[in-house]
């Protein structure tokens, strides 16, 4: 199975900051990488698919990049509603492997 | 836009059968895969299985012997049955729509139900 390693596991930042979360796959997955946001008690919300394609309705301050094994999610100018847990998920195969998540908290 | 709404029993005893149903609003079965995904407390997501517009199903191998996913096209609903539950099946269960792209090479889950907490306890 493809293993996904996400870092950091937690992150504190101020409103207005720019933050970057990284995700590494144990093998090359092309650009088949999705990013989700999840808030407590809520379903995951798709942010980015295909490593860099913004899902409909997602603000442009979210940007995904990378290919092969290394990927990043960048949030520019954090807004209060962005404080949540983010996780990556490879869609290269059907094993549905995910990163362990990054909890983004307000500093 | 598409909305998914799910329901089902939230408290089960060991050995009982978990049953959840998900209704699709403003969408249809065709062209998509309809999935059940669960999230144990404090853990990541686990894919359970799916059904497509043709009624073809796929299940996670570790759950395959206990899972049945079915659909009722007349009601725009699909359902999950998981038999012989144990405490290890305690989780929030989600239904979700899966969109394939790149000639079915890849996918993403773009619309989700609100989630149902299912607790298995004697």
Short mmCIF file of C-alpha atoms in Angstrom, two decimals:
data_model
loop_
_atom_site.label_atom_id
_atom_site.label_comp_id
_atom_site.label_asym_id
_atom_site.label_seq_id
_atom_site.Cartn_x
_atom_site.Cartn_y
_atom_site.Cartn_z
CA UNK A 1 0.00 0.00 0.00
CA UNK A 2 1.02 3.59 -0.62
CA UNK A 3 1.90 5.40 2.61
CA UNK A 4 1.24 9.10 2.96
CA UNK A 5 3.32 11.14 5.38
CA UNK A 6 2.04 14.59 6.25
CA UNK A 7 3.80 17.33 8.17
CA UNK A 8 3.56 19.09 10.46
CA UNK A 9 0.99 17.29 12.60
CA UNK A 10 -0.05 20.59 14.13
CA UNK A 11 0.54 24.22 13.35
CA UNK A 12 -0.29 27.50 15.08
CA UNK A 13 -0.66 30.67 13.07
CA UNK A 14 -2.21 34.12 13.12
CA UNK A 15 -5.07 35.32 11.00
CA UNK A 16 -3.45 36.76 7.89
CA UNK A 17 -0.48 34.41 7.94
CA UNK A 18 0.61 32.19 5.09
CA UNK A 19 1.05 28.52 5.96
CA UNK A 20 2.28 25.48 4.08
CA UNK A 21 1.52 21.83 4.75
CA UNK A 22 3.49 19.06 3.10
CA UNK A 23 2.56 15.55 2.10
CA UNK A 24 4.91 12.86 0.87
CA UNK A 25 3.94 9.61 -0.82
CA UNK A 26 5.93 6.40 -0.39
CA UNK A 27 5.95 5.97 -4.15
CA UNK A 28 5.31 8.18 -7.14
CA UNK A 29 1.62 8.93 -7.61
CA UNK A 30 1.78 11.41 -10.48
CA UNK A 31 -0.53 14.26 -9.55
CA UNK A 32 -3.21 12.03 -8.06
CA UNK A 33 -3.41 13.80 -4.72
CA UNK A 34 -6.41 15.36 -3.01
CA UNK A 35 -6.57 17.76 -0.08
CA UNK A 36 -9.48 17.92 2.34
CA UNK A 37 -10.43 20.20 5.20
CA UNK A 38 -12.32 18.89 8.20
CA UNK A 39 -13.80 20.78 11.12
CA UNK A 40 -14.88 19.11 14.36
CA UNK A 41 -18.15 17.24 13.99
CA UNK A 42 -18.32 17.97 10.27
CA UNK A 43 -17.79 15.94 7.12
CA UNK A 44 -14.57 16.44 5.18
CA UNK A 45 -14.67 19.12 2.53
CA UNK A 46 -12.78 18.71 -0.73
CA UNK A 47 -10.38 21.58 -1.36
CA UNK A 48 -8.02 20.46 -4.10
CA UNK A 49 -7.94 17.49 -6.46
CA UNK A 50 -5.33 16.42 -8.96
CA UNK A 51 -2.69 18.07 -6.76
CA UNK A 52 -3.49 21.60 -7.92
CA UNK A 53 -7.07 21.87 -9.17
CA UNK A 54 -9.28 23.96 -6.93
CA UNK A 55 -12.66 22.40 -6.22
CA UNK A 56 -15.64 24.55 -7.09
CA UNK A 57 -16.41 27.19 -4.49
CA UNK A 58 -13.05 26.91 -2.69
CA UNK A 59 -11.38 30.29 -2.16
CA UNK A 60 -8.33 31.06 -4.25
CA UNK A 61 -6.18 31.54 -1.14
CA UNK A 62 -5.88 27.75 -1.12
CA UNK A 63 -3.22 26.45 -3.51
CA UNK A 64 -1.93 22.96 -4.11
CA UNK A 65 1.25 21.99 -5.88
CA UNK A 66 3.60 19.08 -6.45
CA UNK A 67 3.82 15.84 -8.33
CA UNK A 68 5.46 12.47 -8.01
CA UNK A 69 6.04 12.01 -4.29
CA UNK A 70 6.09 15.53 -2.81
CA UNK A 71 3.11 17.81 -2.49
CA UNK A 72 2.19 21.00 -0.67
CA UNK A 73 -0.95 22.82 0.36
CA UNK A 74 -0.49 26.54 0.89
CA UNK A 75 -3.05 28.82 2.46
CA UNK A 76 -2.24 32.47 1.93
CA UNK A 77 -3.71 35.05 4.27
CA UNK A 78 -5.41 32.75 6.78
CA UNK A 79 -9.00 33.54 7.62
CA UNK A 80 -10.74 32.60 10.89
CA UNK A 81 -12.76 29.91 9.11
CA UNK A 82 -9.58 28.20 7.88
CA UNK A 83 -8.63 26.88 11.30
CA UNK A 84 -9.35 23.17 10.94
CA UNK A 85 -7.65 19.87 10.24
CA UNK A 86 -6.25 19.26 6.78
CA UNK A 87 -5.33 15.93 5.28
CA UNK A 88 -4.01 14.66 2.02
CA UNK A 89 -5.29 11.56 0.26
CA UNK A 90 -3.73 9.73 -2.66
CA UNK A 91 -6.08 8.78 -5.47
CA UNK A 92 -3.50 6.86 -7.49
CA UNK A 93 -4.98 3.56 -6.43
CA UNK A 94 -8.09 2.43 -4.60
CA UNK A 95 -6.47 1.87 -1.21
CA UNK A 96 -7.69 5.29 0.00
CA UNK A 97 -4.52 6.03 1.97
CA UNK A 98 -4.40 9.35 3.77
CA UNK A 99 -1.94 11.50 5.62
CA UNK A 100 -2.39 11.61 9.36
CA UNK A 101 -3.67 15.17 9.25
CA UNK A 102 -2.45 18.64 10.17
CA UNK A 103 -4.37 20.52 12.84
CA UNK A 104 -4.20 24.24 12.14
CA UNK A 105 -4.87 26.32 15.23
CA UNK A 106 -5.15 30.01 15.94
CA UNK A 107 -2.12 31.49 17.67
CA UNK B 1 -25.97 21.57 -6.09
CA UNK B 2 -25.89 17.96 -4.98
CA UNK B 3 -26.76 17.28 -1.36
CA UNK B 4 -26.56 13.99 0.50
CA UNK B 5 -28.61 13.30 3.61
CA UNK B 6 -28.13 10.15 5.62
CA UNK B 7 -29.85 8.43 8.49
CA UNK B 8 -29.86 5.23 10.51
CA UNK B 9 -29.60 3.78 13.98
CA UNK B 10 -26.85 5.24 16.11
CA UNK B 11 -26.58 2.68 18.91
CA UNK B 12 -26.12 -1.01 18.31
CA UNK B 13 -25.26 -4.05 20.38
CA UNK B 14 -22.49 -6.43 19.36
CA UNK B 15 -23.56 -8.90 16.66
CA UNK B 16 -26.34 -6.63 15.38
CA UNK B 17 -26.50 -5.25 11.85
CA UNK B 18 -25.70 -1.64 11.08
CA UNK B 19 -28.07 -0.10 8.55
CA UNK B 20 -27.69 3.36 7.06
CA UNK B 21 -29.39 5.05 4.12
CA UNK B 22 -28.30 8.05 2.08
CA UNK B 23 -30.61 10.05 -0.17
CA UNK B 24 -29.29 12.08 -3.12
CA UNK B 25 -30.83 15.50 -3.72
CA UNK B 26 -30.30 17.42 -6.98
CA UNK B 27 -28.36 14.58 -8.55
CA UNK B 28 -28.60 11.13 -10.03
CA UNK B 29 -26.71 7.86 -9.77
CA UNK B 30 -25.41 7.82 -13.31
CA UNK B 31 -21.80 8.75 -13.94
CA UNK B 32 -20.64 8.57 -10.37
CA UNK B 33 -19.67 6.13 -7.67
CA UNK B 34 -21.58 6.31 -4.40
CA UNK B 35 -19.52 5.46 -1.38
CA UNK B 36 -19.63 4.72 2.29
CA UNK B 37 -16.66 5.89 4.35
CA UNK B 38 -16.17 5.76 8.09
CA UNK B 39 -14.02 7.55 10.64
CA UNK B 40 -13.33 5.87 13.99
CA UNK B 41 -13.04 8.31 16.91
CA UNK B 42 -9.84 10.32 16.62
CA UNK B 43 -8.68 8.43 13.55
CA UNK B 44 -8.53 8.82 9.79
CA UNK B 45 -11.04 7.92 7.14
CA UNK B 46 -11.62 4.33 6.07
CA UNK B 47 -13.29 3.46 2.81
CA UNK B 48 -15.98 0.80 3.19
CA UNK B 49 -17.35 0.32 -0.28
CA UNK B 50 -19.25 1.75 -3.21
CA UNK B 51 -21.98 1.25 -5.74
CA UNK B 52 -22.27 2.83 -9.18
CA UNK B 53 -25.18 3.70 -11.39
CA UNK B 54 -25.20 0.21 -12.90
CA UNK B 55 -25.51 -1.37 -9.47
CA UNK B 56 -21.96 -2.69 -9.48
CA UNK B 57 -20.41 -2.82 -6.04
CA UNK B 58 -16.89 -2.79 -4.63
CA UNK B 59 -15.99 -3.45 -1.03
CA UNK B 60 -12.91 -3.09 1.13
CA UNK B 61 -11.45 -6.60 1.37
CA UNK B 62 -11.28 -6.49 5.15
CA UNK B 63 -15.02 -5.83 5.42
CA UNK B 64 -16.26 -7.63 2.34
CA UNK B 65 -17.72 -10.62 4.19
CA UNK B 66 -19.96 -8.35 6.29
CA UNK B 67 -20.88 -5.49 3.94
CA UNK B 68 -23.74 -5.03 1.53
CA UNK B 69 -24.35 -1.81 -0.37
CA UNK B 70 -27.57 -1.50 -2.34
CA UNK B 71 -29.47 1.18 -4.20
CA UNK B 72 -33.06 2.19 -4.84
CA UNK B 73 -33.10 4.31 -7.97
CA UNK B 74 -36.80 5.11 -7.59
CA UNK B 75 -36.04 6.89 -4.31
CA UNK B 76 -32.55 8.13 -5.28
CA UNK B 77 -31.16 6.36 -2.25
CA UNK B 78 -28.37 3.96 -1.47
CA UNK B 79 -27.85 1.97 1.67
CA UNK B 80 -25.18 0.30 3.77
CA UNK B 81 -25.63 -2.88 5.79
CA UNK B 82 -22.76 -4.08 7.97
CA UNK B 83 -23.47 -7.30 9.82
CA UNK B 84 -22.10 -8.74 13.04
CA UNK B 85 -20.81 -5.44 14.35
CA UNK B 86 -18.31 -5.17 17.17
CA UNK B 87 -16.89 -2.27 19.15
CA UNK B 88 -14.27 -1.89 16.42
CA UNK B 89 -17.05 -0.74 14.08
CA UNK B 90 -17.79 2.28 16.26
CA UNK B 91 -17.26 5.29 14.01
CA UNK B 92 -18.85 8.21 12.23
CA UNK B 93 -20.17 6.86 8.95
CA UNK B 94 -20.40 9.07 5.88
CA UNK B 95 -21.93 8.65 2.47
CA UNK B 96 -20.10 10.43 -0.32
CA UNK B 97 -20.19 10.92 -4.06
CA UNK B 98 -17.04 9.93 -5.94
CA UNK B 99 -16.17 11.67 -9.16
CA UNK B 100 -13.75 9.94 -11.49
CA UNK B 101 -11.60 11.81 -13.99
CA UNK B 102 -8.68 11.26 -16.34
CA UNK B 103 -10.51 8.42 -18.04
CA UNK B 104 -11.29 6.82 -14.70
CA UNK B 105 -7.65 6.90 -13.61
CA UNK B 106 -8.29 8.97 -10.52
CA UNK B 107 -11.05 10.29 -8.32
CA UNK B 108 -12.12 12.62 -5.58
CA UNK B 109 -15.01 12.63 -3.11
CA UNK B 110 -16.79 15.91 -3.68
CA UNK B 111 -20.11 15.73 -1.84
CA UNK B 112 -20.63 14.20 1.57
CA UNK B 113 -23.49 13.40 3.87
CA UNK B 114 -23.58 14.97 7.30
CA UNK B 115 -22.28 11.84 9.03
CA UNK B 116 -23.88 9.43 11.47
CA UNK B 117 -22.18 8.39 14.70
CA UNK B 118 -22.68 4.68 15.19
CA UNK B 119 -21.72 3.32 18.58
CA UNK B 120 -21.50 -0.40 19.24
CA UNK B 121 -21.80 -1.21 22.92
CA UNK B 122 -23.34 -3.91 25.04
#
